[in-house]
PDB file of C-alpha atoms and ligand atoms in Angstrom:
ATOM      1  CA  MET K  15       0.000   0.000   0.000  1.00  0.00           C
ATOM      2  CA  ARG K  16       1.177   3.532  -0.705  1.00  0.00           C
ATOM      3  CA  GLN K  17      -0.158   4.729   2.613  1.00  0.00           C
ATOM      4  CA  ASP K  18      -0.220   3.691   6.218  1.00  0.00           C
ATOM      5  CA  HIS K  19      -3.427   5.269   7.445  1.00  0.00           C
ATOM      6  CA  ILE K  20      -6.698   4.374   5.711  1.00  0.00           C
ATOM      7  CA  ILE K  21      -8.783   7.502   6.186  1.00  0.00           C
ATOM      8  CA  SER K  22     -10.775   8.149   3.019  1.00  0.00           C
ATOM      9  CA  ALA K  23     -11.594   6.177  -0.114  1.00  0.00           C
ATOM     10  CA  LYS K  24     -10.638   9.332  -2.000  1.00  0.00           C
ATOM     11  CA  HIS K  25      -7.011   8.339  -1.468  1.00  0.00           C
ATOM     12  CA  LEU K  26      -7.392   4.758  -2.681  1.00  0.00           C
ATOM     13  CA  SER K  27      -6.012   4.230  -6.182  1.00  0.00           C
ATOM     14  CA  ARG K  28      -7.126   1.431  -8.464  1.00  0.00           C
ATOM     15  CA  GLU K  29      -3.814  -0.255  -7.718  1.00  0.00           C
ATOM     16  CA  ASP K  30      -4.413  -0.070  -3.937  1.00  0.00           C
ATOM     17  CA  ILE K  31      -7.926  -1.436  -4.317  1.00  0.00           C
ATOM     18  CA  GLU K  32      -6.838  -4.294  -6.554  1.00  0.00           C
ATOM     19  CA  ALA K  33      -3.984  -5.169  -4.207  1.00  0.00           C
ATOM     20  CA  VAL K  34      -6.458  -5.599  -1.332  1.00  0.00           C
ATOM     21  CA  LEU K  35      -9.095  -7.446  -3.372  1.00  0.00           C
ATOM     22  CA  ASP K  36      -6.541  -9.793  -4.945  1.00  0.00           C
ATOM     23  CA  ARG K  37      -5.031 -10.568  -1.552  1.00  0.00           C
ATOM     24  CA  ALA K  38      -8.540 -11.141  -0.156  1.00  0.00           C
ATOM     25  CA  SER K  39      -9.276 -13.671  -2.925  1.00  0.00           C
ATOM     26  CA  THR K  40      -6.024 -15.500  -2.194  1.00  0.00           C
ATOM     27  CA  ILE K  41      -6.883 -15.598   1.509  1.00  0.00           C
ATOM     28  CA  ALA K  42     -10.456 -16.758   0.853  1.00  0.00           C
ATOM     29  CA  ASP K  43      -9.102 -19.622  -1.288  1.00  0.00           C
ATOM     30  CA  ASP K  44      -6.716 -20.862   1.397  1.00  0.00           C
ATOM     31  CA  PRO K  45      -7.272 -19.215   4.784  1.00  0.00           C
ATOM     32  CA  ALA K  46      -5.132 -21.811   6.577  1.00  0.00           C
ATOM     33  CA  ALA K  47      -2.044 -20.484   4.793  1.00  0.00           C
ATOM     34  CA  TYR K  48      -2.561 -17.174   6.605  1.00  0.00           C
ATOM     35  CA  SER K  49      -3.548 -18.474  10.024  1.00  0.00           C
ATOM     36  CA  GLN K  50      -0.224 -17.673  11.717  1.00  0.00           C
ATOM     37  CA  ARG K  51       0.857 -14.846   9.447  1.00  0.00           C
ATOM     38  CA  HIS K  52       0.592 -12.141  12.126  1.00  0.00           C
ATOM     39  CA  ALA K  53       0.975 -14.223  15.277  1.00  0.00           C
ATOM     40  CA  GLY K  54       1.827 -11.897  18.150  1.00  0.00           C
ATOM     41  CA  SER K  55       0.399  -8.765  16.485  1.00  0.00           C
ATOM     42  CA  LEU K  56      -2.293  -6.755  18.243  1.00  0.00           C
ATOM     43  CA  LEU K  57      -5.058  -4.655  16.730  1.00  0.00           C
ATOM     44  CA  GLY K  58      -6.462  -1.816  18.856  1.00  0.00           C
ATOM     45  CA  LEU K  59     -10.235  -1.306  18.567  1.00  0.00           C
ATOM     46  CA  MET K  60     -11.639   2.096  19.464  1.00  0.00           C
ATOM     47  CA  PHE K  61     -15.369   2.311  18.808  1.00  0.00           C
ATOM     48  CA  TYR K  62     -17.101   5.480  19.976  1.00  0.00           C
ATOM     49  CA  GLU K  63     -20.284   4.483  18.095  1.00  0.00           C
ATOM     50  CA  PRO K  64     -22.294   1.249  17.843  1.00  0.00           C
ATOM     51  CA  SER K  65     -21.004  -1.470  15.528  1.00  0.00           C
ATOM     52  CA  THR K  66     -21.700  -5.147  14.929  1.00  0.00           C
ATOM     53  CA  ARG K  67     -20.207  -6.098  11.566  1.00  0.00           C
ATOM     54  CA  THR K  68     -17.252  -3.761  11.378  1.00  0.00           C
ATOM     55  CA  LYS K  69     -16.017  -4.464  14.880  1.00  0.00           C
ATOM     56  CA  MET K  70     -16.628  -8.208  14.837  1.00  0.00           C
ATOM     57  CA  SER K  71     -15.170  -8.722  11.368  1.00  0.00           C
ATOM     58  CA  PHE K  72     -12.034  -6.739  12.239  1.00  0.00           C
ATOM     59  CA  SER K  73     -11.678  -8.906  15.367  1.00  0.00           C
ATOM     60  CA  ALA K  74     -12.272 -12.095  13.403  1.00  0.00           C
ATOM     61  CA  ALA K  75      -9.827 -10.960  10.707  1.00  0.00           C
ATOM     62  CA  MET K  76      -7.048 -10.221  13.183  1.00  0.00           C
ATOM     63  CA  LYS K  77      -7.580 -13.507  15.009  1.00  0.00           C
ATOM     64  CA  ARG K  78      -7.673 -15.459  11.762  1.00  0.00           C
ATOM     65  CA  LEU K  79      -4.258 -13.974  10.942  1.00  0.00           C
ATOM     66  CA  GLY K  80      -2.942 -15.400  14.217  1.00  0.00           C
ATOM     67  CA  GLY K  81      -3.030 -12.061  16.046  1.00  0.00           C
ATOM     68  CA  ASP K  82      -5.301 -10.688  18.733  1.00  0.00           C
ATOM     69  CA  ILE K  83      -7.209  -7.539  19.659  1.00  0.00           C
ATOM     70  CA  VAL K  84      -7.159  -4.988  22.461  1.00  0.00           C
ATOM     71  CA  ASP K  85     -10.540  -3.332  22.724  1.00  0.00           C
ATOM     72  CA  MET K  86     -11.245   0.024  24.369  1.00  0.00           C
ATOM     73  CA  GLY K  87     -14.744  -1.322  25.068  1.00  0.00           C
ATOM     74  CA  PRO K  88     -17.898   0.758  25.329  1.00  0.00           C
ATOM     75  CA  VAL K  89     -17.152   4.436  25.396  1.00  0.00           C
ATOM     76  CA  GLU K  90     -19.197   4.951  28.585  1.00  0.00           C
ATOM     77  CA  TYR K  91     -16.730   2.764  30.531  1.00  0.00           C
ATOM     78  CA  SER K  92     -13.600   4.411  29.087  1.00  0.00           C
ATOM     79  CA  SER K  93     -11.613   7.452  30.199  1.00  0.00           C
ATOM     80  CA  VAL K  94     -13.519   9.456  27.594  1.00  0.00           C
ATOM     81  CA  GLN K  95     -16.052   9.844  30.440  1.00  0.00           C
ATOM     82  CA  LYS K  96     -13.341  11.546  32.481  1.00  0.00           C
ATOM     83  CA  GLY K  97     -12.810  14.076  29.720  1.00  0.00           C
ATOM     84  CA  GLU K  98      -9.874  12.536  27.848  1.00  0.00           C
ATOM     85  CA  SER K  99      -9.410  13.912  24.325  1.00  0.00           C
ATOM     86  CA  LEU K 100      -9.344  11.681  21.257  1.00  0.00           C
ATOM     87  CA  ALA K 101      -5.790  12.821  20.528  1.00  0.00           C
ATOM     88  CA  ASP K 102      -4.605  11.662  23.959  1.00  0.00           C
ATOM     89  CA  THR K 103      -6.491   8.367  23.797  1.00  0.00           C
ATOM     90  CA  VAL K 104      -5.025   7.387  20.411  1.00  0.00           C
ATOM     91  CA  ARG K 105      -1.521   8.299  21.583  1.00  0.00           C
ATOM     92  CA  VAL K 106      -1.981   5.991  24.559  1.00  0.00           C
ATOM     93  CA  VAL K 107      -3.498   3.098  22.627  1.00  0.00           C
ATOM     94  CA  GLU K 108      -0.722   3.388  20.032  1.00  0.00           C
ATOM     95  CA  GLY K 109       1.561   1.973  22.718  1.00  0.00           C
ATOM     96  CA  TYR K 110      -0.638  -1.109  23.156  1.00  0.00           C
ATOM     97  CA  ALA K 111      -1.153  -2.218  19.560  1.00  0.00           C
ATOM     98  CA  ASP K 112       0.389  -2.527  16.087  1.00  0.00           C
ATOM     99  CA  ALA K 113      -2.533  -0.908  14.242  1.00  0.00           C
ATOM    100  CA  LEU K 114      -5.695   0.950  15.276  1.00  0.00           C
ATOM    101  CA  VAL K 115      -9.289   0.846  14.099  1.00  0.00           C
ATOM    102  CA  LEU K 116     -11.323   3.936  14.986  1.00  0.00           C
ATOM    103  CA  ARG K 117     -15.047   4.631  14.669  1.00  0.00           C
ATOM    104  CA  HIS K 118     -16.213   8.004  15.890  1.00  0.00           C
ATOM    105  CA  PRO K 119     -19.333  10.162  15.448  1.00  0.00           C
ATOM    106  CA  SER K 120     -17.429  13.267  14.261  1.00  0.00           C
ATOM    107  CA  GLU K 121     -16.608  13.740  10.602  1.00  0.00           C
ATOM    108  CA  GLY K 122     -12.874  14.373  10.248  1.00  0.00           C
ATOM    109  CA  SER K 123     -12.007  12.595  13.526  1.00  0.00           C
ATOM    110  CA  ALA K 124      -9.980   9.812  11.880  1.00  0.00           C
ATOM    111  CA  LYS K 125      -7.892  12.292   9.916  1.00  0.00           C
ATOM    112  CA  MET K 126      -7.225  14.284  13.063  1.00  0.00           C
ATOM    113  CA  ALA K 127      -6.394  11.182  15.136  1.00  0.00           C
ATOM    114  CA  GLY K 128      -4.072   9.935  12.387  1.00  0.00           C
ATOM    115  CA  GLU K 129      -1.897  12.978  12.870  1.00  0.00           C
ATOM    116  CA  PHE K 130      -1.030  11.821  16.391  1.00  0.00           C
ATOM    117  CA  VAL K 131       0.075   8.220  15.717  1.00  0.00           C
ATOM    118  CA  ASP K 132       2.770   6.464  13.707  1.00  0.00           C
ATOM    119  CA  ILE K 133       1.140   3.034  13.538  1.00  0.00           C
ATOM    120  CA  PRO K 134      -1.514   2.442  10.819  1.00  0.00           C
ATOM    121  CA  LEU K 135      -4.882   3.939  11.713  1.00  0.00           C
ATOM    122  CA  ILE K 136      -7.972   2.685   9.923  1.00  0.00           C
ATOM    123  CA  ASN K 137     -11.109   4.814   9.725  1.00  0.00           C
ATOM    124  CA  ALA K 138     -14.044   2.514  10.514  1.00  0.00           C
ATOM    125  CA  GLY K 139     -16.544   5.366  10.059  1.00  0.00           C
ATOM    126  CA  ASP K 140     -16.255   9.048  11.008  1.00  0.00           C
ATOM    127  CA  GLY K 141     -19.759  10.430  11.380  1.00  0.00           C
ATOM    128  CA  ALA K 142     -21.295  11.142   7.995  1.00  0.00           C
ATOM    129  CA  GLY K 143     -17.810  11.238   6.428  1.00  0.00           C
ATOM    130  CA  GLN K 144     -16.137   8.076   5.190  1.00  0.00           C
ATOM    131  CA  HIS K 145     -16.069   4.303   5.752  1.00  0.00           C
ATOM    132  CA  PRO K 146     -13.334   3.103   3.393  1.00  0.00           C
ATOM    133  CA  THR K 147     -13.041  -0.516   4.577  1.00  0.00           C
ATOM    134  CA  GLN K 148     -16.771  -1.052   4.025  1.00  0.00           C
ATOM    135  CA  THR K 149     -16.126   0.087   0.478  1.00  0.00           C
ATOM    136  CA  LEU K 150     -13.328  -2.440   0.028  1.00  0.00           C
ATOM    137  CA  LEU K 151     -15.622  -5.308   0.990  1.00  0.00           C
ATOM    138  CA  ASP K 152     -18.397  -3.811  -1.151  1.00  0.00           C
ATOM    139  CA  LEU K 153     -16.059  -3.674  -4.146  1.00  0.00           C
ATOM    140  CA  TYR K 154     -14.965  -7.252  -3.514  1.00  0.00           C
ATOM    141  CA  THR K 155     -18.622  -8.305  -3.540  1.00  0.00           C
ATOM    142  CA  ILE K 156     -19.311  -6.334  -6.730  1.00  0.00           C
ATOM    143  CA  ARG K 157     -16.245  -7.792  -8.411  1.00  0.00           C
ATOM    144  CA  GLU K 158     -17.391 -11.334  -7.560  1.00  0.00           C
ATOM    145  CA  ASN K 159     -20.953 -10.796  -8.758  1.00  0.00           C
ATOM    146  CA  ALA K 160     -20.936  -8.217 -11.537  1.00  0.00           C
ATOM    147  CA  GLY K 161     -17.349  -7.133 -12.261  1.00  0.00           C
ATOM    148  CA  LEU K 162     -16.009  -3.650 -11.614  1.00  0.00           C
ATOM    149  CA  ASP K 163     -15.703  -2.245 -15.133  1.00  0.00           C
ATOM    150  CA  ASP K 164     -18.593  -1.449 -17.474  1.00  0.00           C
ATOM    151  CA  LEU K 165     -20.748  -1.391 -14.391  1.00  0.00           C
ATOM    152  CA  THR K 166     -24.031   0.463 -13.993  1.00  0.00           C
ATOM    153  CA  ILE K 167     -24.752   0.927 -10.323  1.00  0.00           C
ATOM    154  CA  GLY K 168     -27.666   2.538  -8.500  1.00  0.00           C
ATOM    155  CA  ILE K 169     -26.971   3.823  -4.995  1.00  0.00           C
ATOM    156  CA  MET K 170     -30.194   4.509  -3.135  1.00  0.00           C
ATOM    157  CA  GLY K 171     -31.346   5.912   0.206  1.00  0.00           C
ATOM    158  CA  ASP K 172     -29.543   8.315   2.498  1.00  0.00           C
ATOM    159  CA  LEU K 173     -26.862   9.774   0.268  1.00  0.00           C
ATOM    160  CA  LYS K 174     -26.411  12.805   2.481  1.00  0.00           C
ATOM    161  CA  TYR K 175     -25.432  11.176   5.765  1.00  0.00           C
ATOM    162  CA  GLY K 176     -24.462   7.699   4.483  1.00  0.00           C
ATOM    163  CA  ARG K 177     -20.694   7.416   4.840  1.00  0.00           C
ATOM    164  CA  THR K 178     -20.605   4.074   3.001  1.00  0.00           C
ATOM    165  CA  VAL K 179     -22.092   5.898  -0.005  1.00  0.00           C
ATOM    166  CA  HIS K 180     -19.470   8.647   0.045  1.00  0.00           C
ATOM    167  CA  SER K 181     -16.622   6.132   0.187  1.00  0.00           C
ATOM    168  CA  MET K 182     -18.147   3.940  -2.502  1.00  0.00           C
ATOM    169  CA  ALA K 183     -18.716   6.864  -4.871  1.00  0.00           C
ATOM    170  CA  TYR K 184     -15.077   7.953  -4.582  1.00  0.00           C
ATOM    171  CA  ALA K 185     -13.676   4.449  -5.026  1.00  0.00           C
ATOM    172  CA  LEU K 186     -15.787   3.807  -8.123  1.00  0.00           C
ATOM    173  CA  THR K 187     -14.169   6.752  -9.908  1.00  0.00           C
ATOM    174  CA  ASN K 188     -11.203   4.389 -10.438  1.00  0.00           C
ATOM    175  CA  PHE K 189     -13.319   2.131 -12.647  1.00  0.00           C
ATOM    176  CA  GLU K 190     -15.470   2.409 -15.781  1.00  0.00           C
ATOM    177  CA  THR K 191     -18.710   2.880 -13.920  1.00  0.00           C
ATOM    178  CA  SER K 192     -21.901   4.859 -14.394  1.00  0.00           C
ATOM    179  CA  GLN K 193     -23.200   5.866 -11.026  1.00  0.00           C
ATOM    180  CA  HIS K 194     -26.894   6.628 -10.462  1.00  0.00           C
ATOM    181  CA  PHE K 195     -27.880   8.196  -7.149  1.00  0.00           C
ATOM    182  CA  ILE K 196     -31.484   7.741  -6.048  1.00  0.00           C
ATOM    183  CA  SER K 197     -32.780   9.633  -3.013  1.00  0.00           C
ATOM    184  CA  PRO K 198     -35.354  12.105  -1.772  1.00  0.00           C
ATOM    185  CA  GLU K 199     -34.411  15.670  -2.597  1.00  0.00           C
ATOM    186  CA  SER K 200     -33.450  16.351   1.044  1.00  0.00           C
ATOM    187  CA  LEU K 201     -30.973  13.445   1.193  1.00  0.00           C
ATOM    188  CA  LYS K 202     -29.011  14.050  -2.008  1.00  0.00           C
ATOM    189  CA  LEU K 203     -25.221  13.696  -2.083  1.00  0.00           C
ATOM    190  CA  PRO K 204     -23.453  16.507  -0.212  1.00  0.00           C
ATOM    191  CA  ARG K 205     -22.198  19.259  -2.460  1.00  0.00           C
ATOM    192  CA  ASN K 206     -18.531  18.563  -1.671  1.00  0.00           C
ATOM    193  CA  VAL K 207     -18.855  14.896  -2.659  1.00  0.00           C
ATOM    194  CA  ARG K 208     -20.633  15.841  -5.886  1.00  0.00           C
ATOM    195  CA  TYR K 209     -17.866  18.321  -6.617  1.00  0.00           C
ATOM    196  CA  ASP K 210     -15.126  15.734  -5.996  1.00  0.00           C
ATOM    197  CA  LEU K 211     -16.862  13.210  -8.256  1.00  0.00           C
ATOM    198  CA  HIS K 212     -17.158  15.802 -10.972  1.00  0.00           C
ATOM    199  CA  GLU K 213     -13.467  16.689 -10.589  1.00  0.00           C
ATOM    200  CA  ALA K 214     -12.572  12.997 -10.877  1.00  0.00           C
ATOM    201  CA  GLY K 215     -14.395  12.947 -14.224  1.00  0.00           C
ATOM    202  CA  SER K 216     -16.989  10.501 -12.961  1.00  0.00           C
ATOM    203  CA  SER K 217     -20.258  10.018 -14.794  1.00  0.00           C
ATOM    204  CA  ILE K 218     -23.016  10.473 -12.206  1.00  0.00           C
ATOM    205  CA  LYS K 219     -26.753  11.007 -12.469  1.00  0.00           C
ATOM    206  CA  GLU K 220     -29.188  11.895  -9.709  1.00  0.00           C
ATOM    207  CA  HIS K 221     -32.792  10.669  -9.499  1.00  0.00           C
ATOM    208  CA  THR K 222     -35.670  10.882  -7.066  1.00  0.00           C
ATOM    209  CA  GLU K 223     -37.339   7.688  -8.356  1.00  0.00           C
ATOM    210  CA  LEU K 224     -35.889   4.211  -8.821  1.00  0.00           C
ATOM    211  CA  GLU K 225     -38.423   3.035 -11.392  1.00  0.00           C
ATOM    212  CA  ALA K 226     -37.016   4.447 -14.627  1.00  0.00           C
ATOM    213  CA  ILE K 227     -33.424   3.500 -13.955  1.00  0.00           C
ATOM    214  CA  LEU K 228     -33.912   0.080 -12.311  1.00  0.00           C
ATOM    215  CA  PRO K 229     -34.004  -2.052 -15.506  1.00  0.00           C
ATOM    216  CA  SER K 230     -30.545  -0.842 -16.592  1.00  0.00           C
ATOM    217  CA  LEU K 231     -28.774  -1.545 -13.284  1.00  0.00           C
ATOM    218  CA  ASP K 232     -26.215  -4.296 -12.660  1.00  0.00           C
ATOM    219  CA  VAL K 233     -26.045  -3.464  -8.948  1.00  0.00           C
ATOM    220  CA  LEU K 234     -28.515  -1.762  -6.623  1.00  0.00           C
ATOM    221  CA  TYR K 235     -26.846  -0.610  -3.399  1.00  0.00           C
ATOM    222  CA  VAL K 236     -29.517   0.180  -0.833  1.00  0.00           C
ATOM    223  CA  THR K 237     -28.784   2.151   2.348  1.00  0.00           C
ATOM    224  CA  ARG K 238     -30.486   2.902   5.641  1.00  0.00           C
ATOM    225  CA  ILE K 239     -31.745   6.377   6.465  1.00  0.00           C
ATOM    226  CA  GLN K 240     -29.174   7.436   9.081  1.00  0.00           C
ATOM    227  CA  LYS K 241     -31.625   8.415  11.814  1.00  0.00           C
ATOM    228  CA  GLU K 242     -28.875   9.225  14.332  1.00  0.00           C
ATOM    229  CA  ARG K 243     -27.442  11.969  12.092  1.00  0.00           C
ATOM    230  CA  PHE K 244     -30.615  14.050  11.661  1.00  0.00           C
ATOM    231  CA  PRO K 245     -30.475  17.270  13.641  1.00  0.00           C
ATOM    232  CA  ASP K 246     -34.273  17.296  13.715  1.00  0.00           C
ATOM    233  CA  GLU K 247     -36.477  14.250  14.407  1.00  0.00           C
ATOM    234  CA  ASN K 248     -39.307  15.700  12.261  1.00  0.00           C
ATOM    235  CA  GLU K 249     -37.019  15.888   9.281  1.00  0.00           C
ATOM    236  CA  TYR K 250     -36.265  12.187   9.751  1.00  0.00           C
ATOM    237  CA  ARG K 251     -39.946  11.295  10.009  1.00  0.00           C
ATOM    238  CA  GLU K 252     -40.638  12.987   6.696  1.00  0.00           C
ATOM    239  CA  VAL K 253     -38.339  10.627   4.791  1.00  0.00           C
ATOM    240  CA  ALA K 254     -38.456   7.471   6.957  1.00  0.00           C
ATOM    241  CA  GLY K 255     -40.041   4.584   5.116  1.00  0.00           C
ATOM    242  CA  GLU K 256     -39.426   6.002   1.643  1.00  0.00           C
ATOM    243  CA  TYR K 257     -37.408   4.003  -0.871  1.00  0.00           C
ATOM    244  CA  GLN K 258     -38.276   0.489   0.157  1.00  0.00           C
ATOM    245  CA  ILE K 259     -37.874  -2.408  -2.226  1.00  0.00           C
ATOM    246  CA  ASP K 260     -39.549  -5.809  -2.304  1.00  0.00           C
ATOM    247  CA  THR K 261     -39.903  -8.655  -4.801  1.00  0.00           C
ATOM    248  CA  ASP K 262     -42.602  -6.731  -6.675  1.00  0.00           C
ATOM    249  CA  THR K 263     -40.228  -3.801  -7.163  1.00  0.00           C
ATOM    250  CA  LEU K 264     -37.593  -6.166  -8.523  1.00  0.00           C
ATOM    251  CA  GLU K 265     -39.836  -7.596 -11.232  1.00  0.00           C
ATOM    252  CA  ALA K 266     -38.703  -4.716 -13.428  1.00  0.00           C
ATOM    253  CA  ALA K 267     -35.016  -5.463 -12.768  1.00  0.00           C
ATOM    254  CA  SER K 268     -32.593  -7.525 -14.817  1.00  0.00           C
ATOM    255  CA  ASP K 269     -32.373 -11.191 -13.764  1.00  0.00           C
ATOM    256  CA  ASP K 270     -28.711 -10.596 -12.975  1.00  0.00           C
ATOM    257  CA  LEU K 271     -29.255  -7.600 -10.715  1.00  0.00           C
ATOM    258  CA  THR K 272     -27.139  -7.794  -7.550  1.00  0.00           C
ATOM    259  CA  VAL K 273     -28.820  -6.189  -4.535  1.00  0.00           C
ATOM    260  CA  MET K 274     -26.451  -5.002  -1.822  1.00  0.00           C
ATOM    261  CA  HIS K 275     -26.771  -3.225   1.531  1.00  0.00           C
ATOM    262  CA  PRO K 276     -24.024  -2.445   4.046  1.00  0.00           C
ATOM    263  CA  LEU K 277     -26.477  -3.442   6.825  1.00  0.00           C
ATOM    264  CA  PRO K 278     -28.044  -3.000   9.297  1.00  0.00           C
ATOM    265  CA  ARG K 279     -31.306  -2.724   7.369  1.00  0.00           C
ATOM    266  CA  VAL K 280     -34.387  -1.282   8.947  1.00  0.00           C
ATOM    267  CA  ASP K 281     -37.175  -1.551   6.371  1.00  0.00           C
ATOM    268  CA  GLU K 282     -35.433  -0.655   3.103  1.00  0.00           C
ATOM    269  CA  ILE K 283     -35.383  -4.222   1.796  1.00  0.00           C
ATOM    270  CA  ALA K 284     -38.393  -6.432   2.470  1.00  0.00           C
ATOM    271  CA  HIS K 285     -37.528  -9.879   3.799  1.00  0.00           C
ATOM    272  CA  ASP K 286     -39.063 -11.542   0.739  1.00  0.00           C
ATOM    273  CA  VAL K 287     -36.045 -10.326  -1.273  1.00  0.00           C
ATOM    274  CA  ASP K 288     -33.669 -12.389   0.935  1.00  0.00           C
ATOM    275  CA  LYS K 289     -34.491 -15.667  -0.745  1.00  0.00           C
ATOM    276  CA  THR K 290     -34.062 -14.367  -4.295  1.00  0.00           C
ATOM    277  CA  ASP K 291     -30.807 -14.703  -6.271  1.00  0.00           C
ATOM    278  CA  HIS K 292     -30.528 -10.920  -6.244  1.00  0.00           C
ATOM    279  CA  ALA K 293     -29.796 -10.752  -2.503  1.00  0.00           C
ATOM    280  CA  LYS K 294     -26.080 -10.566  -1.788  1.00  0.00           C
ATOM    281  CA  TYR K 295     -26.067  -8.523   1.427  1.00  0.00           C
ATOM    282  CA  PHE K 296     -25.282 -11.383   3.795  1.00  0.00           C
ATOM    283  CA  GLN K 297     -22.501 -12.617   1.521  1.00  0.00           C
ATOM    284  CA  GLN K 298     -21.317  -8.984   1.440  1.00  0.00           C
ATOM    285  CA  ALA K 299     -21.159  -8.867   5.267  1.00  0.00           C
ATOM    286  CA  HIS K 300     -19.252 -12.171   5.339  1.00  0.00           C
ATOM    287  CA  ASN K 301     -16.727 -10.813   2.848  1.00  0.00           C
ATOM    288  CA  GLY K 302     -15.712  -8.362   5.588  1.00  0.00           C
ATOM    289  CA  VAL K 303     -13.435 -11.012   7.088  1.00  0.00           C
ATOM    290  CA  PRO K 304     -11.181 -11.915   4.112  1.00  0.00           C
ATOM    291  CA  VAL K 305     -11.115  -8.308   2.932  1.00  0.00           C
ATOM    292  CA  ARG K 306     -10.111  -6.975   6.357  1.00  0.00           C
ATOM    293  CA  MET K 307      -7.577  -9.814   6.700  1.00  0.00           C
ATOM    294  CA  ALA K 308      -6.089  -8.703   3.389  1.00  0.00           C
ATOM    295  CA  LEU K 309      -5.965  -5.055   4.397  1.00  0.00           C
ATOM    296  CA  LEU K 310      -4.395  -5.820   7.786  1.00  0.00           C
ATOM    297  CA  ASP K 311      -1.897  -8.157   6.151  1.00  0.00           C
ATOM    298  CA  LEU K 312      -0.787  -5.443   3.726  1.00  0.00           C
ATOM    299  CA  LEU K 313      -0.679  -2.717   6.393  1.00  0.00           C
ATOM    300  CA  LEU K 314       1.248  -4.911   8.816  1.00  0.00           C
ATOM    301  CA  GLY K 315       3.901  -5.657   6.218  1.00  0.00           C
ATOM    302  CA  GLY K 316       2.638  -8.954   4.843  1.00  0.00           C
ATOM    303  CA  ASP K 317       4.822  -8.568   1.763  1.00  0.00           C
ATOM    304  CA  GLN K 318       8.081  -8.494   3.655  1.00  0.00           C
TER     305      GLN K 318
HETATM  306  C1  NCD U   2     -22.738   1.160   8.062  1.00  0.00           C
HETATM  307  C2  NCD U   2     -22.118   2.295   8.851  1.00  0.00           C
HETATM  308  O1  NCD U   2     -21.808   2.118  10.039  1.00  0.00           O
HETATM  309  O2  NCD U   2     -21.914   3.327   8.242  1.00  0.00           O
HETATM  310  N1  NCD U   2     -22.714  -0.052   8.760  1.00  0.00           N
HETATM  311  C3  NCD U   2     -21.655  -0.891   8.567  1.00  0.00           C
HETATM  312  O3  NCD U   2     -20.534  -0.577   8.939  1.00  0.00           O
HETATM  313  N2  NCD U   2     -21.872  -2.029   7.906  1.00  0.00           N
HETATM  314  C4  NCD U   2     -24.074   1.478   7.508  1.00  0.00           C
HETATM  315  C5  NCD U   2     -25.162   1.952   8.428  1.00  0.00           C
HETATM  316  O4  NCD U   2     -25.000   2.032   9.653  1.00  0.00           O
HETATM  317  O5  NCD U   2     -26.244   2.237   7.911  1.00  0.00           O
END
């Protein structure tokens, strides 16, 4: 990898992405060959926000490489309650681990924290900002199911606050992709993300309805409305429950459509979709382990 910290998908080149995905495929084919690769290494977990998949798959990945984790635990039982700053906490935890994974509610927190440590720091979600490792496992899933070039993808739901969307949109600028963004007017992509995509020469289109675009999609990436990020509960209630799909919706889709979701879902995808061949979201979540193993392996010097 060109870089040590993984802060934003904006900084991931096609070469970086392919290095991780190729290593993940190799690991998935023969995990036993990697089971002692990082014996003795420790991964520090610092989660200031809820997490199931990201935290557990990072733990599983580190353990499946022969290493172990040191976990700050729930934020309410940490020294954060005593008023410790993020900068101080990361400097302390740096002394306990070989790499750090940080999830925090403030956008920009991972970048700031990265300035205080010399070991690799991985952004596992900074508020409505970025979630680059989710994108790596999403890209792995897309590559397995639809291929990454000549791809037509629809990204639907909360495009404003959804950090997985922002990371995905940046990463896809490395590939021959047409990106369609489907959301209510109030949850469109933030202006800065739209600007960056434009600067990267990406072909993007914005829609308020799925219907017209659905038949041309290879992948539909559905996201949850990020309730916890709305400054006003009424604003959330106005859009909650919009943009749901079910098997009836998918009748208009191509037989090969891949439906993805970073999870957790609330009501965006009806359960009747789960048993169709379109549904790849559980496979996607499982891919978190080999992809995070690959990333950790590369960051911890797996090539040396
Ligand atoms: C996502 C997140 O935390 O941004 N979850 C995840 O890591 N798989 C998506 C979400 O919470 O909606």
